[in-house]
Coordinates of N, CA and C in Angstrom, one line a residue:
M1 N 9.1 26.5 -10.3 CA 8.3 25.4 -9.6 C 7.5 24.6 -10.5
S2 N 6.9 25.2 -11.5 CA 6.0 24.4 -12.4 C 6.8 23.4 -13.2
E3 N 8.1 23.8 -13.6 CA 8.9 22.9 -14.3 C 9.3 21.6 -13.4
S4 N 9.5 21.9 -12.2 CA 9.8 20.8 -11.2 C 8.6 19.8 -11.1
F5 N 7.5 20.5 -11.0 CA 6.2 19.7 -10.8 C 6.0 18.9 -12.1
S6 N 6.2 19.5 -13.2 CA 6.0 18.7 -14.5 C 6.9 17.6 -14.6
S7 N 8.2 17.7 -14.2 CA 9.1 16.6 -14.3 C 8.7 15.5 -13.3
L8 N 8.2 15.8 -12.1 CA 7.7 14.8 -11.2 C 6.5 14.0 -11.8
V9 N 5.6 14.8 -12.4 CA 4.4 14.1 -13.0 C 4.9 13.2 -14.1
D10 N 5.8 13.6 -15.0 CA 6.3 12.8 -16.0 C 7.0 11.5 -15.5
T11 N 7.7 11.7 -14.4 CA 8.4 10.6 -13.8 C 7.5 9.5 -13.3
F12 N 6.4 9.9 -12.7 CA 5.5 8.9 -12.1 C 4.3 8.5 -13.0
K13 N 4.3 9.0 -14.2 CA 3.2 8.7 -15.1 C 3.0 7.2 -15.4
N14 N 4.1 6.5 -15.5 CA 4.0 5.1 -15.9 C 4.1 4.1 -14.7
V15 N 3.9 4.7 -13.5 CA 3.9 3.8 -12.3 C 2.6 3.1 -12.2
G16 N 2.5 1.9 -12.0 CA 1.3 1.2 -11.9 C 1.5 -0.3 -11.6
V17 N 0.9 -1.2 -12.3 CA 1.0 -2.6 -12.0 C 2.4 -3.1 -12.1
S18 N 3.2 -2.5 -13.0 CA 4.6 -3.0 -13.1 C 5.4 -2.8 -11.8
R19 N 4.9 -1.9 -10.9 CA 5.6 -1.7 -9.6 C 5.1 -2.7 -8.6
A20 N 3.8 -3.1 -8.7 CA 3.2 -4.1 -7.7 C 3.7 -5.5 -8.0
Y21 N 4.0 -5.8 -9.2 CA 4.4 -7.2 -9.5 C 5.9 -7.1 -10.0
G22 N 6.8 -7.8 -9.4 CA 8.2 -7.8 -9.8 C 8.4 -8.8 -11.0
P23 N 9.6 -8.8 -11.5 CA 9.9 -9.7 -12.6 C 10.0 -11.1 -12.1
A24 N 9.6 -12.1 -12.9 CA 9.6 -13.5 -12.6 C 11.1 -13.9 -12.3
M25 N 11.3 -14.7 -11.3 CA 12.6 -15.2 -10.9 C 12.5 -16.7 -10.7
N26 N 13.6 -17.4 -10.9 CA 13.7 -18.8 -10.7 C 14.5 -19.1 -9.4
I27 N 13.8 -19.6 -8.4 CA 14.5 -19.9 -7.1 C 14.3 -21.3 -6.8
A28 N 15.4 -22.1 -6.7 CA 15.3 -23.5 -6.3 C 14.4 -24.3 -7.2
G29 N 14.5 -24.0 -8.5 CA 13.6 -24.7 -9.5 C 12.2 -24.3 -9.5
E30 N 11.8 -23.2 -8.8 CA 10.5 -22.8 -8.7 C 10.4 -21.4 -9.3
E31 N 9.5 -21.1 -10.2 CA 9.3 -19.7 -10.7 C 8.4 -18.9 -9.7
V32 N 8.9 -17.8 -9.3 CA 8.2 -16.9 -8.4 C 8.1 -15.5 -9.0
I33 N 6.9 -14.9 -8.7 CA 6.7 -13.5 -9.0 C 6.3 -12.7 -7.8
P34 N 7.2 -11.8 -7.3 CA 6.9 -11.0 -6.1 C 5.7 -10.1 -6.3
V35 N 5.0 -10.0 -5.2 CA 3.8 -9.1 -5.2 C 3.9 -8.1 -4.0
A36 N 3.6 -6.9 -4.3 CA 3.7 -5.9 -3.2 C 2.6 -4.8 -3.4
V37 N 2.2 -4.2 -2.3 CA 1.4 -3.0 -2.3 C 2.3 -1.8 -2.5
V38 N 2.1 -1.0 -3.5 CA 3.0 0.2 -3.7 C 2.1 1.4 -3.7
T39 N 2.4 2.4 -2.9 CA 1.7 3.6 -2.9 C 2.7 4.8 -2.7
F40 N 2.4 5.9 -3.3 CA 3.2 7.1 -3.2 C 2.4 8.3 -3.3
G41 N 2.9 9.4 -2.9 CA 2.3 10.7 -3.1 C 3.3 11.8 -3.0
F42 N 2.9 12.9 -3.6 CA 3.7 14.1 -3.6 C 2.9 15.3 -3.7
G43 N 3.4 16.4 -3.3 CA 2.7 17.7 -3.4 C 3.6 18.8 -3.4
G44 N 3.1 20.0 -3.6 CA 3.9 21.2 -3.6 C 3.0 22.4 -3.6
G45 N 3.6 23.5 -3.4 CA 2.9 24.7 -3.3 C 3.8 25.9 -3.4
S46 N 3.2 27.1 -3.6 CA 4.0 28.3 -3.7 C 3.1 29.4 -3.3
S47 N 3.7 30.5 -3.0 CA 3.0 31.7 -2.5 C 3.1 32.8 -3.6
T48 N 2.1 33.6 -3.7 CA 2.2 34.7 -4.7 C 3.0 35.9 -4.2
E49 N 3.3 35.9 -2.9 CA 4.1 37.0 -2.3 C 5.5 36.8 -2.8
D50 N 6.3 37.9 -2.8 CA 7.7 37.8 -3.2 C 8.5 37.2 -2.0
A51 N 9.7 36.7 -2.3 CA 10.5 36.0 -1.3 C 10.9 36.9 -0.1
Q52 N 11.0 38.2 -0.4 CA 11.4 39.2 0.7 C 10.3 39.3 1.8
A53 N 9.0 39.1 1.3 CA 7.9 39.3 2.3 C 7.5 38.0 2.9
G54 N 8.3 36.9 2.8 CA 7.9 35.7 3.4 C 7.3 34.7 2.5
G55 N 7.2 35.0 1.2 CA 6.6 34.0 0.3 C 7.7 33.0 -0.2
G56 N 7.3 32.0 -0.8 CA 8.3 31.0 -1.3 C 7.5 29.8 -1.9
S57 N 8.3 28.7 -2.1 CA 7.7 27.5 -2.7 C 8.3 26.3 -2.1
G58 N 7.7 25.2 -2.2 CA 8.2 24.0 -1.7 C 7.5 22.8 -2.1
G59 N 8.0 21.6 -1.8 CA 7.3 20.4 -2.2 C 7.9 19.2 -1.4
G60 N 7.3 18.1 -1.5 CA 7.7 16.9 -0.9 C 7.0 15.7 -1.4
G61 N 7.5 14.6 -0.9 CA 6.8 13.3 -1.4 C 7.2 12.2 -0.5
G62 N 6.6 11.1 -0.7 CA 7.0 9.9 0.0 C 6.3 8.6 -0.6
G63 N 6.7 7.5 -0.1 CA 6.1 6.3 -0.7 C 6.2 5.2 0.3
L64 N 5.5 4.1 0.0 CA 5.4 2.9 0.9 C 5.3 1.7 0.0
V65 N 6.1 0.7 0.4 CA 6.0 -0.6 -0.3 C 5.9 -1.7 0.7
L66 N 4.8 -2.5 0.6 CA 4.6 -3.6 1.5 C 4.7 -4.9 0.7
P67 N 5.7 -5.8 0.9 CA 5.8 -7.0 0.2 C 4.8 -8.0 0.7
L68 N 3.8 -8.3 -0.1 CA 2.7 -9.1 0.3 C 3.0 -10.6 0.2
G69 N 3.8 -11.0 -0.7 CA 4.1 -12.4 -0.9 C 4.6 -12.6 -2.3
V70 N 4.4 -13.9 -2.8 CA 4.8 -14.2 -4.1 C 3.8 -15.2 -4.8
Y71 N 3.7 -15.1 -6.1 CA 3.0 -16.1 -6.8 C 4.1 -17.1 -7.2
A72 N 3.8 -18.4 -6.9 CA 4.9 -19.4 -7.1 C 4.3 -20.5 -8.0
K73 N 5.1 -20.9 -9.0 CA 4.7 -21.9 -9.9 C 5.6 -23.1 -9.6
G74 N 5.0 -24.2 -9.0 CA 5.7 -25.4 -8.6 C 6.0 -26.3 -9.8
A75 N 6.4 -27.5 -9.4 CA 6.7 -28.6 -10.4 C 5.4 -29.0 -11.1
S76 N 4.3 -28.9 -10.5 CA 3.0 -29.3 -11.1 C 2.6 -28.3 -12.2
G77 N 3.2 -27.1 -12.2 CA 2.9 -26.1 -13.2 C 1.7 -25.2 -12.8
R78 N 1.2 -25.4 -11.6 CA 0.1 -24.6 -11.0 C 0.6 -23.4 -10.2
M79 N 0.1 -22.2 -10.5 CA 0.5 -21.0 -9.8 C -0.4 -20.9 -8.5
R80 N 0.2 -20.5 -7.4 CA -0.5 -20.2 -6.2 C 0.2 -19.1 -5.4
F81 N -0.6 -18.4 -4.7 CA -0.1 -17.3 -3.9 C 0.4 -17.8 -2.5
R82 N 1.6 -17.3 -2.2 CA 2.2 -17.6 -0.9 C 2.4 -16.3 -0.2
P83 N 1.6 -16.0 0.8 CA 1.6 -14.7 1.5 C 2.8 -14.6 2.4
N84 N 3.2 -13.3 2.6 CA 4.2 -12.9 3.6 C 3.4 -12.7 4.9
T85 N 3.4 -13.7 5.8 CA 2.5 -13.7 6.9 C 2.7 -12.5 7.8
V86 N 3.9 -12.0 8.0 CA 4.2 -10.9 8.9 C 3.5 -9.6 8.3
V87 N 3.7 -9.4 7.0 CA 3.1 -8.2 6.4 C 1.6 -8.2 6.4
V88 N 1.1 -9.4 6.0 CA -0.4 -9.6 6.0 C -1.0 -9.3 7.4
L89 N -0.4 -9.8 8.4 CA -0.9 -9.5 9.8 C -0.8 -8.0 10.1
V90 N 0.3 -7.4 9.7 CA 0.4 -5.9 10.0 C -0.6 -5.2 9.2
A91 N -0.9 -5.6 7.9 CA -1.8 -4.9 7.1 C -3.3 -5.1 7.6
L92 N -3.5 -6.2 8.2 CA -4.9 -6.5 8.8 C -5.1 -5.9 10.1
A93 N -4.1 -5.4 10.8 CA -4.3 -4.8 12.2 C -5.3 -3.7 12.2
P94 N -5.3 -2.7 11.3 CA -6.3 -1.7 11.3 C -7.7 -2.2 11.1
L95 N -7.9 -3.2 10.3 CA -9.2 -3.8 10.1 C -9.7 -4.5 11.3
V96 N -8.8 -5.2 12.0 CA -9.2 -5.9 13.2 C -9.6 -4.9 14.3
C97 N -8.8 -3.8 14.4 CA -9.2 -2.8 15.4 C -10.5 -2.1 15.1
A98 N -10.8 -1.9 13.8 CA -12.1 -1.2 13.4 C -13.2 -2.2 13.7
V99 N -13.1 -3.4 13.5 CA -14.1 -4.4 13.8 C -14.4 -4.5 15.3
G100 N -13.3 -4.5 16.1 CA -13.4 -4.5 17.5 C -14.1 -3.3 18.1
V101 N -13.8 -2.1 17.6 CA -14.5 -0.9 18.0 C -15.9 -0.9 17.6
S102 N -16.2 -1.4 16.4 CA -17.6 -1.5 16.0 C -18.4 -2.4 16.8
L103 N -17.9 -3.6 17.1 CA -18.6 -4.6 18.0 C -18.8 -4.0 19.4
R104 N -17.8 -3.3 19.9 CA -18.0 -2.7 21.2 C -19.2 -1.7 21.2
G105 N -19.3 -0.9 20.2 CA -20.4 0.0 20.1 C -21.7 -0.6 19.9
I106 N -21.7 -1.7 19.2 CA -23.0 -2.5 19.0 C -23.4 -3.1 20.3
L107 N -22.5 -3.7 21.0 CA -22.8 -4.4 22.3 C -23.3 -3.3 23.3
R108 N -22.7 -2.2 23.3 CA -23.1 -1.1 24.3 C -24.5 -0.7 23.9
T109 N -24.9 -0.6 22.7 CA -26.2 -0.2 22.3 C -27.3 -1.3 22.6
V110 N -26.9 -2.5 22.4 CA -27.9 -3.6 22.6 C -28.0 -4.0 24.0
R111 N -27.0 -3.8 24.8 CA -27.1 -4.2 26.2 C -28.1 -3.4 27.0
P112 N -28.9 -4.1 27.8 CA -29.9 -3.3 28.5 C -29.3 -2.5 29.6
R113 N -29.9 -1.3 29.9 CA -29.4 -0.4 30.9 C -29.9 -0.8 32.3
R114 N -29.1 -0.6 33.3 CA -29.4 -1.0 34.7 C -29.9 0.2 35.4

């Protein structure tokens, strides 16, 4: 199990900014660099009991990639961010819900009792 875990750690050691920004591409005369939110996690465990007594080991992992948009360099040579509106709206949904719940709590506290 420790060898498998070590190989996983070595595999994900260099994951970072290079995964969030893609390679520059030329599309319709415009240079674009894709931008994404990249997250992943993994874990594992084992038991000190022998396999006959119900002990064992296991592991798992998963990841998520949200394409946020692209940095585009137009004919003027200026870079600007062009968001993927669908993903940005989905990513903001939890924030909007949290603000709504907070406002409801504040209004209930401030409102005079009858």
